[in-house]
Coordinates of C-alpha atoms and ligand atoms in Angstrom, one line a residue:
X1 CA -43.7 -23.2 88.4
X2 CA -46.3 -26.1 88.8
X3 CA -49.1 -26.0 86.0
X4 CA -52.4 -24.9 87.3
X5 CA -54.1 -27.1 84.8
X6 CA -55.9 -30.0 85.5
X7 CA -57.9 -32.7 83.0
X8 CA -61.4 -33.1 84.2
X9 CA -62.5 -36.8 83.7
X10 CA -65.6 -38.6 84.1
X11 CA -67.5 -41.8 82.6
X12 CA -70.8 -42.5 80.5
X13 CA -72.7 -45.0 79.5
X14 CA -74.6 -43.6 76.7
X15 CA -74.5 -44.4 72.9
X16 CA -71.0 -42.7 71.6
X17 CA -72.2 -41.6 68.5
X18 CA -74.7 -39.5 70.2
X19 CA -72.1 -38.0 72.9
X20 CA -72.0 -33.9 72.2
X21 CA -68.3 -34.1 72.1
X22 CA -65.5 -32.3 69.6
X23 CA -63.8 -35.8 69.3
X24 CA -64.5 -39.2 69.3
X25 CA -62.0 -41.7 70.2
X26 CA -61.9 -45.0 68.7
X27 CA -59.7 -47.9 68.8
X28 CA -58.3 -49.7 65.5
X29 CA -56.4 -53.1 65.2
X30 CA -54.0 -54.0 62.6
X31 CA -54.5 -57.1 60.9
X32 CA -52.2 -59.0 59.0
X33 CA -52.1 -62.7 57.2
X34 CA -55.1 -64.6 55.3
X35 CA -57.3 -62.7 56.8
X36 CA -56.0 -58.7 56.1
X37 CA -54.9 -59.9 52.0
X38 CA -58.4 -61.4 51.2
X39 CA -60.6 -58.6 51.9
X40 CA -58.7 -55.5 50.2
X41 CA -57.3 -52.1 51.5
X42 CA -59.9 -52.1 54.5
X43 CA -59.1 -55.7 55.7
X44 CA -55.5 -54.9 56.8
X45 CA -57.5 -52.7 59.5
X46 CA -60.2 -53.8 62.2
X47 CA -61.9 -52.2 64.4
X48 CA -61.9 -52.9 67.9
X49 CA -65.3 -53.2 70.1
X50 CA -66.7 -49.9 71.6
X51 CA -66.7 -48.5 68.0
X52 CA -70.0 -50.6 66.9
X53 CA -72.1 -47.8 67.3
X54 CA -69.5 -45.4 65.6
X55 CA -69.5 -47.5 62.9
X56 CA -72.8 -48.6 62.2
X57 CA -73.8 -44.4 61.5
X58 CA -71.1 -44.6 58.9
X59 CA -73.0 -47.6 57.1
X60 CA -70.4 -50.1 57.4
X61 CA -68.0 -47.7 55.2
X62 CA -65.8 -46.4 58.5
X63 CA -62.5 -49.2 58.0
X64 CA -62.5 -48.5 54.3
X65 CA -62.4 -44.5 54.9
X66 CA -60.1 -45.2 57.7
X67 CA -57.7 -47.1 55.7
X68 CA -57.5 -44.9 52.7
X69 CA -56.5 -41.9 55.0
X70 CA -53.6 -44.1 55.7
X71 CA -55.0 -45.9 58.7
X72 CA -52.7 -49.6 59.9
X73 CA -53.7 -49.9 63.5
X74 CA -49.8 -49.6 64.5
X75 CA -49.6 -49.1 67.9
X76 CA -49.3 -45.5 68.4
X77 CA -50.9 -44.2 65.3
X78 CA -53.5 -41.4 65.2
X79 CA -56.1 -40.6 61.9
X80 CA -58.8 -38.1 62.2
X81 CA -61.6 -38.5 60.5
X82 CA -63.9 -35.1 60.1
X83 CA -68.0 -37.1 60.5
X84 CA -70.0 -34.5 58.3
X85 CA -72.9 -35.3 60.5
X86 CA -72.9 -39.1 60.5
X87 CA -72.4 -39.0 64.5
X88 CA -72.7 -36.2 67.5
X89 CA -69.2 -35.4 67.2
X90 CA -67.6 -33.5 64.6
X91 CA -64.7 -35.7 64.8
X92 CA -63.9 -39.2 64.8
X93 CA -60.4 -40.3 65.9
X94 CA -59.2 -43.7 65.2
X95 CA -55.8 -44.9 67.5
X96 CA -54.1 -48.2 66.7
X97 CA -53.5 -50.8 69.0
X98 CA -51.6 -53.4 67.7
X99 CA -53.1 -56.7 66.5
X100 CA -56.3 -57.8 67.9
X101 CA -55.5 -59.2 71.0
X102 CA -56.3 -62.9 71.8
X103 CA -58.3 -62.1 75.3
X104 CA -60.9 -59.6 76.2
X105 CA -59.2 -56.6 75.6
X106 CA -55.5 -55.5 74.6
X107 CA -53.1 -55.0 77.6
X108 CA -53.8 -52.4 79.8
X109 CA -50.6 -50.8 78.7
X110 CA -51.5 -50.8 75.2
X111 CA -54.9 -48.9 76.2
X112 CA -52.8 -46.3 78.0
X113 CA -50.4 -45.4 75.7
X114 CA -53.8 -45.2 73.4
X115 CA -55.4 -43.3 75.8
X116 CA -52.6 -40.9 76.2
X117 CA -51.5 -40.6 72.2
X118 CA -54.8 -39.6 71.4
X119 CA -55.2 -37.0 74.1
X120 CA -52.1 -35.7 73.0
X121 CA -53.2 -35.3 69.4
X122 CA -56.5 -33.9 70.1
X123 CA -55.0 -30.4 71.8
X124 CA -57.1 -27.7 70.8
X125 CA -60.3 -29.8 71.4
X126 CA -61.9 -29.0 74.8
X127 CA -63.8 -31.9 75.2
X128 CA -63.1 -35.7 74.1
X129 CA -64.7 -39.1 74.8
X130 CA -63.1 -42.2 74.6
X131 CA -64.7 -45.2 73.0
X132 CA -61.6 -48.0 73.8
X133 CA -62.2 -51.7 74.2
X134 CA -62.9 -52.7 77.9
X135 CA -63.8 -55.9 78.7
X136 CA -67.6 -56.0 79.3
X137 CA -68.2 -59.8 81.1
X138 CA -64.7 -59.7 83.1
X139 CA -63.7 -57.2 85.8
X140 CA -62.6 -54.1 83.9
X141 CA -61.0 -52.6 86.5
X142 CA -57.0 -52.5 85.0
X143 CA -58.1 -51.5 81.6
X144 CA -60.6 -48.6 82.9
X145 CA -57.7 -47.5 85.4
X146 CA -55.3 -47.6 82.2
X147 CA -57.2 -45.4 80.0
X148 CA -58.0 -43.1 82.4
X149 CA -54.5 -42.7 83.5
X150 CA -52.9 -42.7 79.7
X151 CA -55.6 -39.9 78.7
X152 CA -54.9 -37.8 82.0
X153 CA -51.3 -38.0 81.5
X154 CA -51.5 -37.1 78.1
X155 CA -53.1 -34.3 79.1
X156 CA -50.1 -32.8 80.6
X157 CA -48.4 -30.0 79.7
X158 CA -45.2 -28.0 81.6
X159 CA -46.5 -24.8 81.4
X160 CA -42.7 -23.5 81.2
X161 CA -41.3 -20.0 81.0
X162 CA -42.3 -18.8 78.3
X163 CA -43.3 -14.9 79.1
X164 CA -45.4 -14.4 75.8
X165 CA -48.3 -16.5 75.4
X166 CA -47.9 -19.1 72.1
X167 CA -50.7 -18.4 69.9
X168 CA -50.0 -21.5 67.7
X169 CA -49.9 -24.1 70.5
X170 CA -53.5 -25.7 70.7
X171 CA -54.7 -26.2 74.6
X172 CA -54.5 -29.4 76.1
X173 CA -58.1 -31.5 76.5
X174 CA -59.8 -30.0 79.4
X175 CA -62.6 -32.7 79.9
X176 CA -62.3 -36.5 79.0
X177 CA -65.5 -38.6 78.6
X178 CA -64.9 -42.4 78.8
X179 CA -67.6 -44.6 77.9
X180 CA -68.1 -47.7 79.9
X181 CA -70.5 -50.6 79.9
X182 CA -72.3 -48.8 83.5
X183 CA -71.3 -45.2 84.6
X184 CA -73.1 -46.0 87.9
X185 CA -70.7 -48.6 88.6
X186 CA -69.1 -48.3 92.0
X187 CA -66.1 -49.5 91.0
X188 CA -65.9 -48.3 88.2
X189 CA -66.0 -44.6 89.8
X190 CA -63.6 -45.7 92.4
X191 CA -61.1 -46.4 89.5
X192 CA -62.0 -42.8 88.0
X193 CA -61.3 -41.6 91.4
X194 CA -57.6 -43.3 92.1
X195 CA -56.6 -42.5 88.1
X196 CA -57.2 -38.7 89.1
X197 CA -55.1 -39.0 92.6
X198 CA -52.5 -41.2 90.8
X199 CA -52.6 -39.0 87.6
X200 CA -52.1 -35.6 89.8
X201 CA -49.2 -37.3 91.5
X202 CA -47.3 -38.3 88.4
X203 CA -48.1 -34.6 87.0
X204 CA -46.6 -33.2 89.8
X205 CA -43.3 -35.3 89.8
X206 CA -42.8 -34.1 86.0
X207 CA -43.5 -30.4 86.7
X208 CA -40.8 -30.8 89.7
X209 CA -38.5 -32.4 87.1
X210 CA -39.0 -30.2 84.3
X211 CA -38.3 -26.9 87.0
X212 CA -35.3 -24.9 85.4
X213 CA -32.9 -26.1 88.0
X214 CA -32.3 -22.1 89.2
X215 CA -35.6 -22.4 90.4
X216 CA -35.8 -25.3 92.1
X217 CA -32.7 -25.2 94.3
X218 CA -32.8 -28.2 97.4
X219 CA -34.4 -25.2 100.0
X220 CA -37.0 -24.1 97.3
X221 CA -37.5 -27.8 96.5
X222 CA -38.1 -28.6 100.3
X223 CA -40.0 -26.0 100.6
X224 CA -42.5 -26.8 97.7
X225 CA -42.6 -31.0 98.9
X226 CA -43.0 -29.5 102.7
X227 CA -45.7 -27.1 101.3
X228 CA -47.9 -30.0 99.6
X229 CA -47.3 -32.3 102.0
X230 CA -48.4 -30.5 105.3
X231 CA -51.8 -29.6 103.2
X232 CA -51.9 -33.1 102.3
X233 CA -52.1 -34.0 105.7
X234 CA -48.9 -36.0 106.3
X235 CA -46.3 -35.4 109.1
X236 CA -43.0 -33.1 107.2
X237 CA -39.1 -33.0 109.2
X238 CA -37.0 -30.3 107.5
X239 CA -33.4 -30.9 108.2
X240 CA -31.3 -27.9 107.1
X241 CA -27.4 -27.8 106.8
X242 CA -27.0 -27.0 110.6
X243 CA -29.2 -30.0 111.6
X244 CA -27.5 -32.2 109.1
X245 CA -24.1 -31.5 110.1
X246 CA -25.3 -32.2 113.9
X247 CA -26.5 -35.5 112.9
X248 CA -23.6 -36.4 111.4
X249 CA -25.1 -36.9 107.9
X250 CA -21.7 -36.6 106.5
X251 CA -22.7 -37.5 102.9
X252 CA -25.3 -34.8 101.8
X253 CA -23.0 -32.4 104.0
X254 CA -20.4 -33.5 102.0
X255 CA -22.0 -33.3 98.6
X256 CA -24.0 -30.3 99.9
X257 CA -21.2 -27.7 101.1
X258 CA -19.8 -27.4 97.4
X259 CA -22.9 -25.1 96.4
X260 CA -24.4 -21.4 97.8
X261 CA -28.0 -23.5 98.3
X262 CA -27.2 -25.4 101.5
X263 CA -28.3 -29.1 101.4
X264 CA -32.0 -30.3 102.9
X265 CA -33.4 -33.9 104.0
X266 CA -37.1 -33.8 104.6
X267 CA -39.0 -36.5 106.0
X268 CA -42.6 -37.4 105.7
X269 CA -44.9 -39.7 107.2
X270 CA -48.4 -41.6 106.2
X271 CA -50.1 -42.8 109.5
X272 CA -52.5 -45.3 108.7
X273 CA -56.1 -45.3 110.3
X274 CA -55.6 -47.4 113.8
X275 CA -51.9 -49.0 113.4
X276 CA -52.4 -50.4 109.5
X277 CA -51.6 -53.8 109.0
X278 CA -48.8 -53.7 111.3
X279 CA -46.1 -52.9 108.8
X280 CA -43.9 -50.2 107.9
X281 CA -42.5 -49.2 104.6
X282 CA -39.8 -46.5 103.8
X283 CA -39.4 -44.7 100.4
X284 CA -36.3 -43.1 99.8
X285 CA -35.6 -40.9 97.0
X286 CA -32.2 -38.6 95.4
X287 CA -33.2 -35.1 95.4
X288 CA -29.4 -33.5 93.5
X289 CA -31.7 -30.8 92.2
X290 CA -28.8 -30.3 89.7
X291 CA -25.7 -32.4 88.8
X292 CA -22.4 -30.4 87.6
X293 CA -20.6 -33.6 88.9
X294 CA -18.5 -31.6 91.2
X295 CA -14.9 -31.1 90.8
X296 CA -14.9 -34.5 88.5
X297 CA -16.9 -32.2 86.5
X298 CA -19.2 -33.2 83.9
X299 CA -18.8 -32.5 79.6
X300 CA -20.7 -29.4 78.5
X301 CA -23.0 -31.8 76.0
X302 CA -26.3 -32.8 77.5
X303 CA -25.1 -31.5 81.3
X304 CA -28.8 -29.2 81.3
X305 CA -30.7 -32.9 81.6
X306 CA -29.0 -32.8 85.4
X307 CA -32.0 -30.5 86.4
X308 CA -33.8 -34.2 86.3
X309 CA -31.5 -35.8 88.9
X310 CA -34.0 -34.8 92.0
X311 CA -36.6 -37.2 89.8
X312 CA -35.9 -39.9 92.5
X313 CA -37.2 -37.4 95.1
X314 CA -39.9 -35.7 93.2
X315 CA -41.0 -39.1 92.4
X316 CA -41.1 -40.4 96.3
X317 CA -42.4 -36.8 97.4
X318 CA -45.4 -37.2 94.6
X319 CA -46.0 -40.8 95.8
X320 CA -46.6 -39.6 99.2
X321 CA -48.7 -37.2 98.3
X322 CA -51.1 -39.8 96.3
X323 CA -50.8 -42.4 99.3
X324 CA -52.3 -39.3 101.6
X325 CA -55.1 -39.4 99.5
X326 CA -55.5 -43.1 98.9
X327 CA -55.0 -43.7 102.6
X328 CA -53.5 -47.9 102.3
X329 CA -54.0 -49.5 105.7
X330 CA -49.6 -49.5 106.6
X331 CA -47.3 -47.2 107.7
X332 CA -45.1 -45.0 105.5
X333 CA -41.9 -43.1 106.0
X334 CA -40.4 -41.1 102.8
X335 CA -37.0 -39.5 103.2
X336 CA -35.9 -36.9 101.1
X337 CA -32.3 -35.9 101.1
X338 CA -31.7 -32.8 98.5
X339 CA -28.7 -31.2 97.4
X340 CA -26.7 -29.6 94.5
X341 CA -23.6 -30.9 93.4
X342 CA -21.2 -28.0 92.7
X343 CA -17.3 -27.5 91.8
X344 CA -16.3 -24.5 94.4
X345 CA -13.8 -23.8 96.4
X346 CA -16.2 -25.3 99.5
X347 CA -16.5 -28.4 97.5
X348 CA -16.2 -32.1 98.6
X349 CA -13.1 -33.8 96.9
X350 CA -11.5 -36.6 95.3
X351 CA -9.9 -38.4 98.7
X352 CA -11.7 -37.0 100.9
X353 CA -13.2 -39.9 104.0
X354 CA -16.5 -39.3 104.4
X355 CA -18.0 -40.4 108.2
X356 CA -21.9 -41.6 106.8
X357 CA -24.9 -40.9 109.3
X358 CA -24.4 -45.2 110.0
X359 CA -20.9 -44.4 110.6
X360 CA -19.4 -46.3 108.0
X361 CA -16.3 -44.1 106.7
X362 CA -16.4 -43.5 102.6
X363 CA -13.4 -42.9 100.5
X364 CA -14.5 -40.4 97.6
X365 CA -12.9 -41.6 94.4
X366 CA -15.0 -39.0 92.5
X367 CA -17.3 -36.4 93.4
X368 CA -20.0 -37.1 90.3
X369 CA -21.0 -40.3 92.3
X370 CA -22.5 -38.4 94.8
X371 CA -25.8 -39.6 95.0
X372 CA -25.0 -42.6 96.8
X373 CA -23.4 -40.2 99.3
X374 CA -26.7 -38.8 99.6
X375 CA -29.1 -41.6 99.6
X376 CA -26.4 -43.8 102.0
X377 CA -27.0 -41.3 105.1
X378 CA -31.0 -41.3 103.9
X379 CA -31.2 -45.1 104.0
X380 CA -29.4 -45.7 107.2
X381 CA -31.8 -43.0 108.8
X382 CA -34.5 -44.9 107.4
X383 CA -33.2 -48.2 108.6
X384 CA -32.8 -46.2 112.3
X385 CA -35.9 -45.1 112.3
X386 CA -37.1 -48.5 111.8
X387 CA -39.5 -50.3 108.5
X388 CA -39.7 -53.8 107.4
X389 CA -38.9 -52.3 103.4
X390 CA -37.2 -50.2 101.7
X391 CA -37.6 -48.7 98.7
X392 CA -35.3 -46.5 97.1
X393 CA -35.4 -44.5 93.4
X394 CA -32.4 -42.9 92.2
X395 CA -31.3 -41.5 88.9
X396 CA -28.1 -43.2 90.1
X397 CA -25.8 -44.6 87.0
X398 CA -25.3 -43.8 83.5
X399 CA -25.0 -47.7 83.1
X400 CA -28.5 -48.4 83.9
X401 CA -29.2 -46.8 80.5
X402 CA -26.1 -48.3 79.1
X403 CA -27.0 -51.8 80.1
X404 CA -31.8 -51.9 80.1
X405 CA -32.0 -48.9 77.7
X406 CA -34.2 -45.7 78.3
X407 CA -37.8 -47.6 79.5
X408 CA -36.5 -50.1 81.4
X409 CA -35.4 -49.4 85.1
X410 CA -32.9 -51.7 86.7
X411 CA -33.5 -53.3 90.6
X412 CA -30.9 -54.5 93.3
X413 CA -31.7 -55.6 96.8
X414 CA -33.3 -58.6 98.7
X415 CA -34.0 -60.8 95.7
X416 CA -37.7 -61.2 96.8
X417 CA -38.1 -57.6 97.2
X418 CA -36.3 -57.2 93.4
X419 CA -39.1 -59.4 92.0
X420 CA -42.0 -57.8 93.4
X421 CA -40.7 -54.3 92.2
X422 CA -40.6 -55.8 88.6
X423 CA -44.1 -57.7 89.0
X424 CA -45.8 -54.6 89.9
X425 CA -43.9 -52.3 87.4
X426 CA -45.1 -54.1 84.8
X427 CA -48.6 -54.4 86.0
X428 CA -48.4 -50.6 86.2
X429 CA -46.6 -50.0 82.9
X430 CA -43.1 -49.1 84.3
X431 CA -40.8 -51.7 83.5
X432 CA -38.5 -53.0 86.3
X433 CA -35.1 -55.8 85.7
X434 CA -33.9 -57.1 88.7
X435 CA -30.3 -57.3 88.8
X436 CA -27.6 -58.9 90.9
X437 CA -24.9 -57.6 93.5
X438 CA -21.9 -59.8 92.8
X439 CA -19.1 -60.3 95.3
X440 CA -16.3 -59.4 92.9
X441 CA -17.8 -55.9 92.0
X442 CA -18.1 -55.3 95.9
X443 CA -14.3 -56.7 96.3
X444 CA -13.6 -54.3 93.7
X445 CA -14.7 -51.5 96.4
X446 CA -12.0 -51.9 98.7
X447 CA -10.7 -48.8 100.5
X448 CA -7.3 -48.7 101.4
X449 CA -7.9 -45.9 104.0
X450 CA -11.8 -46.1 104.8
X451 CA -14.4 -49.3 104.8
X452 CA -15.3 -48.9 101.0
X453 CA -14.8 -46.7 97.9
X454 CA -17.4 -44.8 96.4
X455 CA -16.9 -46.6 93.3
X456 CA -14.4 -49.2 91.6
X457 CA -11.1 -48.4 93.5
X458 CA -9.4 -48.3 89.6
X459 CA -12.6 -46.4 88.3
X460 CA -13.2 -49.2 86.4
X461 CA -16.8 -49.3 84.7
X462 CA -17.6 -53.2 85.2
X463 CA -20.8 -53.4 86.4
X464 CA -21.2 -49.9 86.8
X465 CA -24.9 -50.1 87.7
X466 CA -23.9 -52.5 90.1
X467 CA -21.6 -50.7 92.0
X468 CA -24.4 -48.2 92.8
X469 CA -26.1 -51.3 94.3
X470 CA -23.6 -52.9 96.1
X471 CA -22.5 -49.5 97.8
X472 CA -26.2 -48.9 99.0
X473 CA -26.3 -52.1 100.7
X474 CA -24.0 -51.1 103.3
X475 CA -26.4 -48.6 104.1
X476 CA -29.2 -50.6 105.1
X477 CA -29.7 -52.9 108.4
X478 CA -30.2 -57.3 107.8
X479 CA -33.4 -56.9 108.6
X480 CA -34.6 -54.3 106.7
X481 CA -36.1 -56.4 103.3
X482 CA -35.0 -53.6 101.0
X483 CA -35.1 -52.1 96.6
X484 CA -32.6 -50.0 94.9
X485 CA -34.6 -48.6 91.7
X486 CA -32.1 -47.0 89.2
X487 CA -34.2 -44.6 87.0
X488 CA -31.4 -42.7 85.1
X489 CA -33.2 -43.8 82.0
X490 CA -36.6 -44.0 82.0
X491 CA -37.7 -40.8 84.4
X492 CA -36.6 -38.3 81.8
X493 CA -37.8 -38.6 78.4
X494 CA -35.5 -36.6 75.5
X495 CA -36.6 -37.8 72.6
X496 CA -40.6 -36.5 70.8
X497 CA -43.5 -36.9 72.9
X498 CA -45.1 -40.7 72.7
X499 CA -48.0 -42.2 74.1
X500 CA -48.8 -40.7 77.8
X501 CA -45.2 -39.2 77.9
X502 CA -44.3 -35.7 77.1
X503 CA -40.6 -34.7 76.3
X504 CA -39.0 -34.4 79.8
X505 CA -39.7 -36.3 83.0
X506 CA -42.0 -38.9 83.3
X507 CA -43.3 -39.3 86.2
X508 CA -41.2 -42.9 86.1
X509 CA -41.6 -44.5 88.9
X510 CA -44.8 -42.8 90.9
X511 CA -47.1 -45.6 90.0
X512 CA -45.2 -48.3 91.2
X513 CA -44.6 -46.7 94.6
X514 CA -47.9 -46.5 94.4
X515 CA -48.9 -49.8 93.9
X516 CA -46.3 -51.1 95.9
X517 CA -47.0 -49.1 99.3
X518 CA -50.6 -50.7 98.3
X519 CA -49.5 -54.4 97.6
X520 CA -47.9 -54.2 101.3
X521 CA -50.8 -52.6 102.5
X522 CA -53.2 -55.4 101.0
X523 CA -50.7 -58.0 101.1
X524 CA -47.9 -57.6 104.3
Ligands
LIG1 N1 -26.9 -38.4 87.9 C1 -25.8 -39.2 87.4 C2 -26.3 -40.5 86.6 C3 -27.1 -40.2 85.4 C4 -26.5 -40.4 84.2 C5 -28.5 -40.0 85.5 C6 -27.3 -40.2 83.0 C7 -29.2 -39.8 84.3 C8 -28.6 -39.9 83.1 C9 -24.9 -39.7 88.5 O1 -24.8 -38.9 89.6 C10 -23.6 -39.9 87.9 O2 -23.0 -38.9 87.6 N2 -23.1 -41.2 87.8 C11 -21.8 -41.5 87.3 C12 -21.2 -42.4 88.3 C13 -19.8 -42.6 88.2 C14 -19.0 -41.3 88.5 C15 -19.3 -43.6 89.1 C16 -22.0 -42.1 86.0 O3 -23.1 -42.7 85.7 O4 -21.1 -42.0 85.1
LIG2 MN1 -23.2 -37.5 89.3
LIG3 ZN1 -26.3 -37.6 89.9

């Protein structure tokens, strides 16, 4: 199920063109204006620093050949260039990167999707070094840790189902060579060294997401996260559907008892070396390993991309699994909570009152909003349990995509806690728009039988993301500082392959729970 696979990665400082490598990666800036019209076909292209040496063995003719195979330096683009013995390597690849950018280097992001487009295009080469622009006087440290995370994510592949073996599909790079200004650099290693742990983490996520959702079923799924995270080292509680319903976590019972594969929460735990820093973080994630939408069943078109609704989980299980091995000085809880959402004769319905493990009594409107069911009972326990945050990920409304698009995630909460969850998604390359929870959408959630509707209690789609929001809040005690993160969009990826993403999930939002669970480690 998982892919075996891994992308080896290490740095060097010698000369590029004498690296004994199949490819050679170099970076390429479009240029436009004065400067591109004056000097002819080569001077719409530049190229960017790290390729001197490249360039100098091709005597000062490597922009024009560049640019007559087609070459712009558009963000994205990939030209291969066979060397004929100019350089080591039998191959020079140009990637663009967008115009030249006005400080050291381009944004880290623009190196990683660089990083990550190239990898992809060199498949079938089993060994590639990266020449990128990295700022040599500043600290490096974002734009090394960006190229090695774009060229290690690129890298991956779902090794799938296929029983016969696909002689025209090239192998993924096995090894990655980045060259850097000192090799011996202690930080620079270190940042080779998170990138892999980071990198594994994201991997993993995807390959849980992009598990036919017969196979990965909420016990199998439990079982696998239980599995890693036990040899990780971190503490795992395995509720099943007995222990639920004795708890009283009448939401995943709820959405749970519709399907044959009984419902799971699993909890882990980080212990920090002494007590940390004092604090305590919880990550929360939905795990509906596939979404039917119940008896308010779902149209036939597109209903197989349910088998990515768990990506909240995987994402938070993954995470954990990277913070084991990154060991941040605070505490950190993750919950969990799995289950399949089914149309049966067992199933939850329409009507139904739901008693949540806070107590707060639900009123279904419709049974394809159930991952707030979920994630309500897996917040509150969080909250019982105790943490100063929360963070929770959810592939949670179809009008996150509708209202950010497919990159952009959306975030409701504590309005501090919002704004750090978009500062640090975009230092990380995953996008984050805070978002508000208006009174009138939560007015518009009045039960007339129980203490709030699952949704609008008309079923009206006005603020539709929002909803999701404003019904997690209940969930989750005053002083708990806490983010909902709505990842319908960006954790799955339909569309072709494109910079460090594949086609399925994403890994969307790993890093971020990453680098948060860090930032509070670092920062309180
Ligand atoms: N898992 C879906 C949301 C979703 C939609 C994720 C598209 C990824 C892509 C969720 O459980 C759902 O069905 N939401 C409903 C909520 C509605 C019934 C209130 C939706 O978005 O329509
Ligand atoms: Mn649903
Ligand atoms: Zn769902």
């Amino acid at each position: 199920m998982t892919s075996p696979r891994t992308t080896n990665l290490s740095l060097v400082d010698t000369d590029p063109a004498e690296l004994a490598v199949d490819a050679i990666v170099i970076g390429v800036h479009s240029q436009t204006g004065e400067q591109g019209a004056t000097s002819g076909l080569a001077g719409t292209l530049l190229l960017a620093s790290g390729a001197e040496s490249i360039a100098a063995a091709f005597d000062g003719k490597l922009t024009e050949t560049l640019a007559l195979l087609g070459a712009t330096g558009g963000p994205g683009e990939v030209i291969k260039l066979a060397t004929l013995g100019t350089v080591t390597a039998p191959l020079v690849t140009a990637v663009g990167l967008g115009p030249e950018p006005s400080g050291a280097a381009p944004a880290p992001e623009t190196l990683r999707r660089a990083a990550g487009a190239a990898i992809r295009a060199l498949a079938g080469a089993p060994k590639v070094a990266l020449a990128l622009p990295l700022p040599d006087d500043a600290d490096a440290s974002a734009e090394l840790r960006a190229v090695a995370e774009g060229a290690l994510l690129g890298g991956y592949r779902f090794t799938g189902y296929k029983t016969r073996p696909q002689p025209t599909r090239r192998e993924p790079v096995a090894e990655v060579l980045i060259a850097v200004p000192d090799a011996g650099d202690a930080g620079a290693q270190a940042e080779v060294v998170r990138a892999q742990v980071v990198a594994s983490a994201v991997r993993l996520s995807r390959d849980w997401v992009n598990s036919a959702p017969n196979e990965l079923r909420p016990p199998s799924f439990a079982d696998a996260v239980a599995s890693a995270a036990r040899e990780a080292g971190l503490g795992v509680e395995v509720l099943d559907e007995a222990a639920l319903a004795a708890g009283g976590y009448g939401g995943i019972v709820a959405v749970g008892q519709g399907s044959e594969a009984p419902p799971r929460l699993v909890k882990l735990t980080y212990t920090p070396q002494g007590s940390g820093n004092g604090k305590r973080v919880a990550l929360v994630g939905k795990g509906i390993t596939f979404d039917t939408g119940g008896i308010s069943i779902k149209p036939a078109q597109g209903m197989w991309e349910m088998k990515s609704d768990m990506a909240g989980a995987a994402a938070v299980g993954a995470a954990m699994l990277a913070i084991a091995a990154l060991k941040p000085s605070v505490a950190v809880s993750a919950y969990l909570p799995m289950a399949e959402n089914m149309p049966s004769g067992t199933s939850y319905r329409p009507g139904d009152v739901i008693t949540m493990f806070n107590g707060k009594r639900v009123e279904v409107l419709n049974t394809d909003a159930e991952g707030r069911m979920i994630l309500g009972d897996a917040m509150a326990r969080a909250c019982a349990d105790g943490t100063d945050y929360l963070f929770e990920t959810s592939t949670l409304t179809g009008g996150q995509v509708i209202s950010l698009g497919k990159r952009m995630a959306g975030v409701m909460g504590t309005p501090e806690l919002c704004d750090r969850v978009k500062v640090v998604g975009d230092s990380v390359g995953e996008p984050a728009w805070p978002m508000p929870l208006p009174d009138d959408v939560r007015k518009g959630m009045e039960s007339d039988v129980a203490d709030i509707s699952q949704v609008n209690a008309g079923m009206d789609r006005a603020g539709h993301m929002l909803q999701g929001g404003v019904f997690l809040r209940e969930f989750v005690t005053d002083d708990v500082a806490w983010a909902h993160i709505d990842i319908a969009g960006p954790s799955y990826h339909s569309g072709e392959p494109t910079g460090y993403w594949t086609k399925g999930g994403t890994g969307v939002p790993v890093r971020t729970l990453v680098q948060l669970v860090e930032d509070v480690a670092t920062n309180g």
